[in-house]
């Protein structure tokens, strides 16, 4: 019974936690906001002064910003598309009964437990290296010219690395969703004359809608801030070919010591992330209240 | 048209044999009920007919054609599942239309058939709702609607009413019976509830551990059960069995007498005992009598029998209603009851 009285008591007892969380979130945000209006360069300590929106003007008119915006969207979009398609296929496969299924499932989940820096290093040095890498050896064995992945197709290579990391997550969520699908529903569809493809389109995919939504939302949040993989492999280059917004903010504030500009970039990133979130919610929100 | 013939079919899951060799013929237009205790293989048998499971050996022919290796969709059968198995993301209209869409019918024909099925099943007002917004009975009707639009050779029902409350169950029972009368299509209906079996069936198939114990009309099974299992399974409350001296006096290993064939008296009779419980149902009273000679017996008496716990009563079996069984549980020829 949630009476007015008990509701008030609940609010009171929850208040400390809410205040703590709010402080945790708001104080850094407020400080970033404050720094973004200052001339604040670590090379010139003590010269901080209020410069209004100048940091924002510089950041938003920087050609690197547009490149980074494009790269961020391409990275998020590419990884999402690949992990969702790959995840659905893998989940369908792993849902079939076969010998050693438990082990295979465990192996599929494994990449998720590898640190981003480590996996990026492994990819860079052991797989994608144009001289010593596995892919290069394979290409040579087939008589082809090895590709310098990180030099020639840097953004796609990073999409590849990040996809490898996030595929297990997508597979896991989609597999659990698939396992909750009532067998009788599939059998009913089979009796109704639906072939394998029709069953996938009309029964399985709609059933997965909610899981796909969850994967999309969670991955978008994390993919907007991909950083370690870029730092370890390409340092944002060549040029700005693999610089995303997160990396740009890092480069500004910690490579160019421009804390003010970096903060402005950070705020812009927050705004962008919120715009993306609103779009996502609009687009797939209806899936959540199915 | 919808004749289904099973010849020597068996089914095992790994080492576990669920259906030993089994023969059964279901005539066209018949309403056949598979009845038996939970886990006896009713669903498995139905799924074999549907094609959702492959037979381990034997042949199934439907409508005169060998269907043993046909996929479910190729057998022309429609199934109503216990869980209804509706498509939750589709409206009622799309649920019912789904098999027609899969058959690539044109839109106008689909609409016409869906409207017609909805009218038969009183679903016209609900066509644009989702299954989640319907009551249990309505969901059941949608599942039936999805089956009838396909105009199948035969309908298969797997315990379709077991998720409904008692009152609704009686209603749906009547509706399904009426549907059978109007469509005159073969129907195979699986249930563990012998009341459903007795009220709906043209022919009952009693299953026990995958074996067919007896096949016959409800009245046949009721009045001439071929063994103790069928005798005990059909009828409610179940038949009283008496072993020992009283049975030997009838020349049998065991004798059985249905509660409705025991006359209750407060003065005299064949077996005496004391009332342990009497259940008053209004129309009937079930009296549980503890008898020193023959153990516990249940007798069905009229609605207003003035007996209560601890009363001394006498029970007498009606003439000609005693069933006799040999040591293997097989029914023996009916004996005249001693006067
Ligand atoms: N897929 C399966 N794998 C193994 N055993 C099964 C399977 N399906 C059913 N069984 C077994 O077969 C027997 C009959 O099951 P079922 O046909 O569902 O019984 P009923 O419908 O009469 O309650 C049960 O003992 C059950 O455990
Ligand atoms: Mg069953």
XYZ file of C-alpha atoms and ligand atoms in Angstrom:
657
model
C 0.000 0.000 0.000
C 1.665 3.151 -1.163
C -0.063 5.726 0.958
C 0.907 9.395 0.722
C 2.662 8.996 4.019
C 4.809 6.024 3.066
C 5.620 7.658 -0.264
C 6.943 10.715 1.566
C 9.013 8.473 3.807
C 10.372 6.650 0.785
C 11.381 9.943 -0.805
C 13.114 11.041 2.360
C 15.111 7.837 2.724
C 16.094 7.843 -0.929
C 17.176 11.463 -0.864
C 20.807 10.926 0.292
C 21.475 8.441 -2.477
C 19.889 10.666 -5.088
C 21.795 13.716 -3.880
C 25.071 11.783 -3.904
C 24.475 10.508 -7.411
C 23.456 13.925 -8.656
C 26.569 15.484 -7.116
C 28.713 12.754 -8.622
C 27.321 13.568 -12.030
C 26.707 17.290 -11.838
C 29.914 18.566 -10.245
C 32.268 17.282 -12.994
C 29.789 18.425 -15.625
C 29.549 21.884 -14.055
C 33.338 22.161 -13.816
C 33.773 21.138 -17.444
C 31.158 23.680 -18.404
C 33.012 26.341 -16.404
C 36.426 25.475 -17.938
C 34.956 25.591 -21.413
C 34.408 29.323 -21.062
C 38.001 30.019 -19.911
C 41.247 30.494 -21.704
C 42.971 27.678 -19.836
C 46.197 26.321 -21.223
C 48.460 24.144 -19.115
C 51.512 25.685 -20.775
C 50.527 29.092 -19.443
C 49.441 28.493 -15.858
C 47.927 31.458 -14.051
C 46.711 33.140 -17.212
C 43.159 31.801 -17.023
C 40.572 34.341 -18.029
C 36.949 34.398 -19.113
C 36.708 34.351 -22.905
C 33.019 33.609 -23.412
C 32.170 31.247 -26.251
C 35.481 31.606 -28.056
C 36.503 27.997 -27.251
C 33.269 26.761 -28.803
C 33.768 28.877 -31.914
C 37.229 27.468 -32.396
C 36.148 23.908 -31.732
C 33.081 23.961 -33.961
C 34.868 25.640 -36.874
C 37.892 23.369 -36.661
C 37.981 21.146 -39.778
C 39.127 18.345 -37.493
C 35.792 18.590 -35.696
C 33.786 17.722 -38.796
C 36.140 14.900 -39.635
C 35.820 13.624 -36.069
C 32.025 13.897 -36.148
C 31.903 11.878 -39.344
C 34.345 9.309 -37.986
C 32.379 8.958 -34.760
C 29.135 8.300 -36.628
C 30.826 5.905 -39.055
C 32.437 4.022 -36.189
C 29.226 3.743 -34.172
C 27.095 2.900 -37.194
C 29.554 0.413 -38.648
C 30.135 -1.471 -35.427
C 26.413 -1.527 -34.627
C 25.507 -2.917 -38.030
C 28.231 -5.555 -37.924
C 27.634 -6.663 -34.339
C 23.861 -6.883 -34.837
C 24.047 -8.906 -38.047
C 26.901 -11.058 -36.780
C 25.275 -11.387 -33.366
C 21.986 -12.589 -34.810
C 23.724 -15.124 -37.016
C 25.901 -16.408 -34.179
C 22.958 -16.545 -31.791
C 20.945 -18.577 -34.306
C 23.895 -20.904 -34.700
C 24.574 -21.291 -30.991
C 20.908 -21.960 -30.321
C 21.098 -25.159 -32.370
C 21.906 -28.299 -30.434
C 25.367 -29.570 -31.404
C 28.181 -31.431 -29.721
C 30.396 -29.197 -27.548
C 27.929 -26.339 -27.538
C 28.822 -25.300 -23.989
C 32.503 -24.859 -24.828
C 31.784 -23.034 -28.055
C 29.479 -20.642 -26.233
C 32.205 -19.931 -23.714
C 34.730 -19.282 -26.481
C 32.374 -16.904 -28.232
C 31.992 -14.855 -25.069
C 35.759 -14.733 -24.453
C 36.735 -11.625 -26.488
C 34.514 -9.540 -24.232
C 36.879 -10.183 -21.334
C 39.981 -8.989 -23.195
C 40.925 -5.389 -22.360
C 40.486 -2.978 -25.290
C 44.154 -1.938 -25.203
C 45.286 -5.551 -25.272
C 42.979 -6.609 -28.058
C 43.909 -3.551 -30.106
C 47.603 -4.347 -29.660
C 47.066 -7.959 -30.669
C 45.159 -6.891 -33.743
C 47.714 -4.256 -34.654
C 50.874 -6.298 -34.206
C 49.858 -9.894 -34.736
C 47.013 -9.759 -37.231
C 47.039 -6.540 -39.213
C 50.755 -5.813 -39.396
C 51.646 -5.594 -43.109
C 54.950 -7.433 -42.602
C 54.587 -9.840 -39.694
C 50.818 -10.018 -39.388
C 48.749 -13.124 -39.917
C 46.614 -11.472 -42.582
C 49.729 -10.433 -44.479
C 51.069 -14.000 -44.393
C 47.717 -15.293 -45.576
C 47.667 -12.786 -48.416
C 51.205 -13.735 -49.436
C 50.349 -17.417 -49.256
C 47.546 -16.730 -51.711
C 49.907 -14.716 -53.886
C 48.249 -11.412 -53.073
C 49.729 -8.081 -52.065
C 49.422 -7.697 -48.261
C 47.306 -4.767 -47.161
C 48.602 -2.225 -44.682
C 45.306 -2.213 -42.833
C 45.925 0.632 -40.406
C 47.608 2.751 -43.068
C 45.291 2.183 -46.026
C 41.888 1.503 -44.468
C 42.398 2.814 -40.922
C 38.790 3.521 -39.975
C 37.510 0.186 -41.290
C 40.296 -1.561 -39.408
C 39.259 0.085 -36.170
C 35.611 -0.768 -36.868
C 36.817 -4.352 -37.304
C 38.699 -4.382 -33.981
C 35.846 -2.813 -32.031
C 33.348 -5.165 -33.677
C 35.415 -8.120 -32.532
C 35.167 -6.810 -28.988
C 31.465 -6.124 -28.999
C 30.240 -9.095 -30.997
C 30.169 -11.355 -27.897
C 28.000 -8.890 -26.020
C 25.504 -8.657 -28.864
C 25.552 -12.446 -29.319
C 24.994 -13.060 -25.633
C 22.001 -10.731 -25.344
C 20.468 -11.992 -28.585
C 21.053 -15.619 -27.643
C 19.267 -15.254 -24.321
C 16.399 -13.549 -26.123
C 16.307 -16.349 -28.663
C 16.215 -18.966 -25.928
C 13.172 -17.317 -24.408
C 11.278 -17.808 -27.667
C 8.468 -20.293 -27.148
C 9.214 -23.431 -29.221
C 5.516 -23.963 -29.794
C 5.296 -20.582 -31.494
C 7.879 -21.665 -34.046
C 6.133 -24.990 -34.467
C 2.827 -23.233 -34.963
C 4.431 -21.122 -37.680
C 5.868 -24.248 -39.229
C 2.428 -25.851 -39.309
C 1.062 -22.622 -40.769
C 3.325 -23.197 -43.737
C 6.097 -20.719 -42.920
C 9.475 -21.788 -44.277
C 12.741 -21.106 -42.477
C 13.105 -17.606 -43.927
C 9.485 -16.687 -43.202
C 9.865 -17.954 -39.653
C 12.966 -15.800 -39.236
C 11.323 -12.673 -40.613
C 7.871 -13.023 -39.076
C 8.525 -14.762 -35.769
C 12.178 -14.665 -34.710
C 13.098 -11.131 -35.720
C 10.054 -9.518 -34.061
C 10.785 -11.555 -30.955
C 14.351 -10.209 -30.965
C 13.221 -6.595 -31.428
C 13.545 -5.779 -27.775
C 16.979 -7.372 -27.447
C 18.141 -5.557 -30.580
C 16.968 -2.314 -29.003
C 18.876 -3.025 -25.825
C 22.042 -3.909 -27.737
C 21.750 -0.777 -29.859
C 21.255 1.518 -26.879
C 24.003 0.093 -24.712
C 26.523 -0.223 -27.508
C 25.860 3.293 -28.769
C 26.665 4.688 -25.338
C 29.980 2.856 -25.247
C 30.863 3.243 -28.912
C 30.512 7.015 -28.817
C 33.467 7.044 -26.455
C 35.797 4.508 -28.103
C 39.296 5.658 -27.235
C 41.839 3.035 -26.250
C 41.684 1.220 -29.579
C 42.452 4.439 -31.449
C 45.227 5.524 -29.098
C 46.938 2.174 -29.317
C 46.647 1.627 -33.063
C 46.611 4.847 -35.069
C 46.782 7.795 -32.692
C 43.874 9.261 -34.593
C 45.718 9.213 -37.900
C 46.742 9.139 -40.594
C 45.818 12.822 -40.446
C 42.427 12.826 -38.815
C 41.243 9.641 -40.548
C 40.504 7.832 -37.293
C 40.008 10.748 -34.907
C 36.623 10.569 -33.251
C 35.198 13.228 -30.936
C 36.562 11.538 -27.822
C 40.021 11.338 -29.307
C 39.817 14.948 -30.501
C 38.990 16.124 -26.978
C 41.931 14.128 -25.670
C 44.243 15.558 -28.307
C 43.171 19.107 -27.534
C 43.433 18.992 -23.786
C 46.301 16.582 -23.227
C 48.412 16.830 -26.369
C 47.943 20.530 -26.967
C 47.387 21.284 -23.264
C 44.297 23.361 -24.150
C 42.015 22.477 -21.254
C 39.514 25.192 -22.189
C 39.188 23.960 -25.771
C 39.062 20.351 -24.626
C 36.288 21.166 -22.174
C 34.299 22.891 -24.902
C 34.772 19.764 -27.019
C 33.628 17.638 -24.114
C 30.449 19.659 -23.739
C 29.823 19.442 -27.482
C 30.271 15.664 -27.218
C 27.735 15.524 -24.389
C 25.243 17.498 -26.469
C 25.842 15.263 -29.478
C 25.455 12.127 -27.401
C 22.132 13.438 -26.138
C 20.964 14.214 -29.650
C 21.854 10.684 -30.704
C 20.104 9.303 -27.618
C 16.924 11.248 -28.377
C 16.948 9.992 -31.955
C 17.528 6.435 -30.815
C 14.757 6.601 -28.267
C 12.385 8.000 -30.871
C 13.355 5.404 -33.388
C 13.227 2.325 -31.210
C 11.336 3.468 -28.130
C 8.176 1.886 -29.473
C 9.938 -1.471 -29.432
C 10.347 -1.242 -25.696
C 6.639 -1.040 -24.865
C 5.649 -3.901 -27.088
C -11.140 -37.255 -47.151
C -9.496 -36.804 -43.769
C -8.746 -40.387 -42.930
C -5.573 -40.897 -40.901
C -3.967 -44.308 -40.631
C -1.067 -45.081 -38.324
C 0.723 -48.361 -39.006
C 3.161 -49.826 -36.500
C 4.529 -46.435 -35.563
C 7.070 -46.160 -32.769
C 8.889 -43.248 -31.226
C 11.877 -43.180 -28.950
C 13.893 -40.253 -27.664
C 17.400 -41.628 -27.501
C 17.114 -44.851 -25.520
C 13.738 -44.013 -24.073
C 10.903 -45.613 -25.958
C 7.842 -43.415 -25.600
C 5.535 -45.046 -28.143
C 5.813 -48.804 -28.630
C 4.473 -50.128 -31.970
C 1.016 -48.689 -32.370
C -1.747 -49.069 -34.956
C -4.690 -46.733 -35.222
C -7.186 -45.735 -37.868
C -9.087 -42.496 -37.617
C -12.031 -42.311 -39.958
C -12.889 -39.236 -41.989
C -14.941 -36.685 -40.070
C -14.493 -38.426 -36.759
C -13.932 -36.631 -33.471
C -11.266 -38.737 -31.786
C -10.029 -38.048 -28.288
C -6.691 -39.319 -27.010
C -6.990 -39.585 -23.276
C -4.589 -40.843 -20.658
C -2.644 -39.775 -17.608
C -0.024 -37.058 -17.828
C 3.197 -38.203 -19.496
C 1.675 -41.200 -21.262
C 2.658 -39.968 -24.718
C -0.500 -38.258 -25.953
C 1.276 -35.110 -27.080
C 4.053 -37.135 -28.637
C 1.539 -39.157 -30.648
C -0.189 -35.985 -31.796
C 3.118 -34.391 -32.737
C 4.032 -37.477 -34.739
C 0.812 -37.117 -36.692
C 1.460 -33.386 -37.126
C 4.982 -34.034 -38.360
C 6.613 -31.976 -35.607
C 8.429 -35.138 -34.527
C 9.725 -37.835 -36.855
C 8.543 -41.380 -36.260
C 11.291 -43.841 -35.320
C 9.605 -46.461 -37.473
C 6.238 -47.176 -39.048
C 4.106 -45.228 -41.499
C 1.519 -42.500 -41.305
C -0.905 -41.980 -44.114
C -3.225 -39.042 -44.316
C -6.060 -38.905 -46.767
C -4.813 -42.047 -48.470
C -1.336 -40.650 -49.139
C 1.837 -41.661 -47.344
C 2.777 -38.704 -45.144
C 5.476 -40.314 -43.042
C 8.274 -38.159 -44.455
C 6.247 -35.042 -45.276
C 7.111 -31.825 -43.419
C 4.360 -30.451 -41.147
C 3.219 -27.855 -43.652
C 2.798 -30.493 -46.350
C 0.347 -32.620 -44.375
C -2.576 -30.246 -44.562
C -3.231 -30.442 -40.834
C -3.856 -27.574 -38.429
C -2.902 -27.672 -34.790
C -4.110 -25.780 -31.741
C -1.483 -25.751 -29.018
C -1.968 -25.850 -25.278
C -0.123 -22.539 -24.909
C -2.129 -21.199 -27.912
C 1.247 -20.246 -29.494
C -0.185 -16.990 -30.850
C 2.147 -14.439 -32.420
C 2.223 -11.704 -29.759
C 3.478 -8.931 -32.036
C 0.687 -9.382 -34.561
C -2.913 -8.257 -34.312
C -5.640 -10.868 -34.109
C -6.326 -10.225 -37.786
C -2.722 -10.918 -38.741
C -2.548 -13.943 -36.493
C -5.518 -15.506 -38.228
C -4.277 -14.377 -41.638
C -0.760 -15.740 -41.126
C -1.265 -19.208 -42.651
C -3.043 -17.628 -45.604
C -0.223 -15.150 -46.114
C 2.234 -18.017 -46.023
C 0.131 -19.738 -48.677
C 0.568 -16.504 -50.729
C -3.143 -15.935 -51.143
C -4.183 -12.560 -52.501
C -5.211 -9.835 -50.099
C -8.928 -9.821 -50.906
C -9.273 -13.562 -50.375
C -7.355 -13.358 -47.103
C -9.574 -10.562 -45.812
C -12.702 -12.444 -46.757
C -11.615 -15.633 -45.024
C -10.399 -13.856 -41.905
C -13.678 -11.954 -41.577
C -15.623 -15.179 -42.011
C -13.584 -17.025 -39.380
C -13.858 -14.083 -36.991
C -17.623 -14.063 -37.416
C -17.867 -17.774 -36.610
C -15.737 -17.343 -33.497
C -17.228 -14.071 -32.229
C -13.960 -12.240 -32.706
C -15.132 -9.551 -35.116
C -14.774 -6.776 -32.551
C -11.284 -7.809 -31.577
C -9.546 -8.096 -34.928
C -7.287 -5.112 -34.344
C -6.169 -6.069 -30.867
C -3.020 -7.896 -29.918
C -3.235 -11.323 -28.221
C -1.923 -9.747 -25.007
C -5.091 -7.668 -24.780
C -7.444 -10.646 -24.927
C -8.860 -12.966 -22.290
C -7.870 -16.627 -22.167
C -11.028 -17.767 -23.932
C -10.590 -15.207 -26.690
C -6.972 -16.242 -27.234
C -8.154 -19.803 -27.524
C -10.632 -18.693 -30.158
C -7.914 -16.868 -32.102
C -5.841 -20.043 -32.081
C -8.837 -21.961 -33.409
C -9.464 -19.228 -35.978
C -5.899 -19.554 -37.213
C -6.546 -23.267 -37.645
C -9.887 -23.086 -39.440
C -8.962 -20.495 -42.091
C -6.627 -23.015 -43.653
C -9.479 -25.457 -44.213
C -7.239 -28.345 -43.133
C -7.801 -32.043 -43.725
C -7.891 -32.543 -39.977
C -7.565 -30.514 -36.795
C -5.220 -31.452 -33.990
C -5.858 -30.086 -30.506
C -3.345 -30.543 -27.690
C -5.086 -29.991 -24.358
C -6.550 -26.751 -25.667
C -8.720 -26.043 -22.644
C -6.384 -26.819 -19.792
C -5.427 -23.168 -19.282
C -9.018 -21.995 -18.933
C -11.166 -21.749 -15.833
C -13.884 -24.332 -15.235
C -16.856 -22.339 -16.535
C -15.054 -21.254 -19.689
C -13.890 -24.789 -20.262
C -17.468 -26.030 -20.422
C -18.345 -23.264 -22.896
C -15.380 -23.870 -25.157
C -16.053 -27.593 -25.033
C -19.493 -26.947 -26.484
C -18.111 -24.539 -29.062
C -15.529 -27.000 -30.284
C -18.158 -29.722 -30.505
C -20.387 -27.385 -32.483
C -17.494 -26.450 -34.731
C -16.957 -30.113 -35.431
C -20.602 -30.573 -36.305
C -20.618 -27.620 -38.691
C -17.270 -28.339 -40.370
C -17.546 -32.136 -40.283
C -13.733 -32.293 -40.465
C -11.679 -34.945 -38.718
C -10.563 -33.737 -35.312
C -8.028 -35.299 -32.980
C -8.224 -33.952 -29.502
C -5.762 -34.672 -26.717
C -6.737 -34.340 -23.081
C -6.009 -35.850 -19.703
C -9.504 -34.975 -18.572
C -11.843 -37.915 -18.996
C -14.893 -35.635 -18.733
C -13.792 -33.805 -21.880
C -13.180 -37.140 -23.533
C -16.594 -38.536 -22.600
C -18.538 -35.432 -23.619
C -16.852 -34.612 -26.907
C -15.648 -37.802 -28.512
C -17.101 -39.986 -31.223
C -14.265 -42.326 -30.424
C -11.967 -42.395 -27.432
C -8.450 -43.773 -27.524
C -7.215 -44.556 -24.022
C -3.439 -44.409 -23.797
C -1.224 -45.683 -21.021
C 2.568 -45.485 -21.207
C 2.385 -45.068 -24.976
C 0.211 -48.155 -25.486
C -3.378 -48.066 -26.638
C -5.413 -49.691 -23.891
C -8.767 -49.508 -25.611
C -10.496 -47.751 -28.480
C -14.223 -47.243 -28.527
C -17.186 -44.944 -28.147
C -17.587 -43.225 -24.769
C -20.448 -45.497 -23.777
C -18.552 -48.615 -24.805
C -15.576 -47.634 -22.673
C -17.834 -46.775 -19.784
C -19.900 -49.905 -19.825
C -17.412 -52.434 -21.182
C -13.873 -51.420 -20.194
C -11.473 -54.085 -21.405
C -9.142 -53.831 -18.422
C -8.678 -52.340 -14.996
C -6.770 -49.312 -16.300
C -9.586 -48.199 -18.569
C -12.193 -49.061 -15.950
C -10.404 -46.876 -13.427
C -9.639 -44.047 -15.827
C -13.075 -43.555 -17.344
C -15.802 -42.376 -14.995
C -15.798 -39.932 -12.130
C -15.449 -40.610 -9.276
C -13.439 -43.611 -10.320
C -14.595 -47.193 -10.123
C -14.243 -49.026 -6.781
C -12.011 -52.077 -6.974
C -12.291 -54.936 -4.523
C -9.801 -57.772 -4.277
C -9.636 -60.782 -2.030
C -12.471 -62.914 -0.718
C -15.343 -60.894 -2.124
C -13.756 -61.014 -5.572
C -13.002 -64.705 -5.297
C -16.667 -65.269 -4.490
C -17.400 -63.851 -7.947
C -14.762 -66.089 -9.482
C -12.390 -63.217 -10.249
C -9.095 -61.767 -9.053
C -10.693 -58.371 -8.613
C -14.129 -56.919 -9.032
C -15.060 -53.356 -9.876
C -18.219 -51.418 -9.279
C -18.880 -47.809 -10.222
C -20.044 -45.433 -7.469
C -23.291 -44.796 -9.336
C -24.065 -48.525 -9.306
C -23.883 -48.890 -5.538
C -27.165 -48.574 -3.680
C -26.859 -46.916 -0.295
C -29.098 -47.971 2.557
C -29.197 -47.172 6.262
C -30.822 -50.502 7.132
C -29.426 -53.451 5.230
C -27.328 -54.477 2.257
C -24.421 -56.560 1.053
C -21.473 -54.671 2.535
C -21.680 -52.706 5.751
C -19.453 -49.855 6.818
C -19.226 -46.420 8.364
C -19.323 -43.129 6.496
C -15.973 -41.352 6.585
C -16.777 -38.372 4.366
C -19.848 -37.324 2.470
C -19.423 -34.740 -0.273
C -22.624 -32.841 -0.997
C -22.583 -31.429 -4.508
C -26.254 -30.436 -4.528
C -27.347 -32.723 -7.334
C -25.359 -35.666 -6.000
C -23.732 -36.829 -2.838
C -20.524 -38.847 -2.919
C -20.378 -40.982 0.188
C -17.031 -42.504 1.190
C -17.701 -45.628 3.193
C -15.112 -47.480 5.253
C -16.045 -51.133 5.180
C -14.239 -53.775 7.222
C -14.932 -56.436 4.567
C -13.934 -54.616 1.350
C -12.033 -51.437 2.271
C -13.025 -47.930 1.184
C -15.880 -47.628 -1.288
C -17.357 -44.537 -2.885
C -21.049 -44.493 -3.566
C -22.982 -41.914 -5.492
C -26.299 -41.156 -3.868
C -29.047 -38.631 -4.522
C -28.781 -34.965 -3.685
C -30.339 -35.059 -0.276
C -29.093 -38.163 1.478
C -29.136 -37.609 5.219
C -25.897 -39.401 6.052
C -22.947 -37.877 7.794
C -19.575 -38.813 9.194
C -19.718 -41.873 11.446
C -23.114 -43.154 10.309
C -23.471 -46.870 9.758
C -24.622 -47.717 6.211
C -24.953 -50.675 3.830
C -23.965 -50.789 0.169
C -25.349 -53.128 -2.464
C -24.100 -53.370 -6.069
C -26.776 -53.097 -8.752
C -27.520 -56.275 -10.575
C -25.422 -56.778 -13.720
C -23.151 -53.831 -13.100
C -20.268 -55.682 -11.525
C -17.022 -55.811 -13.541
C -14.695 -58.789 -13.076
C -10.937 -58.768 -13.727
C -8.364 -61.544 -13.937
C -4.932 -61.350 -12.222
C -3.471 -59.540 -15.289
C -6.146 -56.878 -14.951
C -8.033 -57.988 -18.074
C -11.800 -57.827 -17.969
C -13.604 -61.191 -17.720
C -17.061 -61.903 -19.016
C -19.787 -60.153 -17.075
C -21.306 -62.326 -14.364
C -24.777 -62.174 -12.941
C -24.625 -60.573 -9.529
C -25.643 -62.864 -6.714
C -29.058 -62.016 -5.483
N 11.716 -34.159 -26.724
C 11.690 -35.133 -25.804
N 12.842 -35.724 -25.386
C 12.824 -36.709 -24.474
N 11.713 -37.196 -23.898
C 10.531 -36.674 -24.255
C 10.460 -35.606 -25.222
N 9.155 -35.279 -25.381
C 8.464 -36.089 -24.554
N 9.276 -36.927 -23.881
C 8.866 -37.955 -22.920
O 7.850 -38.706 -23.495
C 6.845 -39.020 -22.576
C 5.503 -38.613 -23.094
O 5.425 -37.233 -23.145
P 4.139 -36.483 -23.688
O 3.783 -37.019 -25.003
O 4.397 -35.024 -23.613
O 3.040 -36.877 -22.614
P 1.557 -36.329 -22.417
O 1.285 -35.318 -23.465
O 0.696 -37.533 -22.520
O 1.509 -35.742 -21.047
C 7.228 -38.328 -21.273
O 7.757 -39.291 -20.404
C 8.274 -37.344 -21.676
O 9.223 -37.212 -20.666
Mg 0.915 -33.227 -23.326
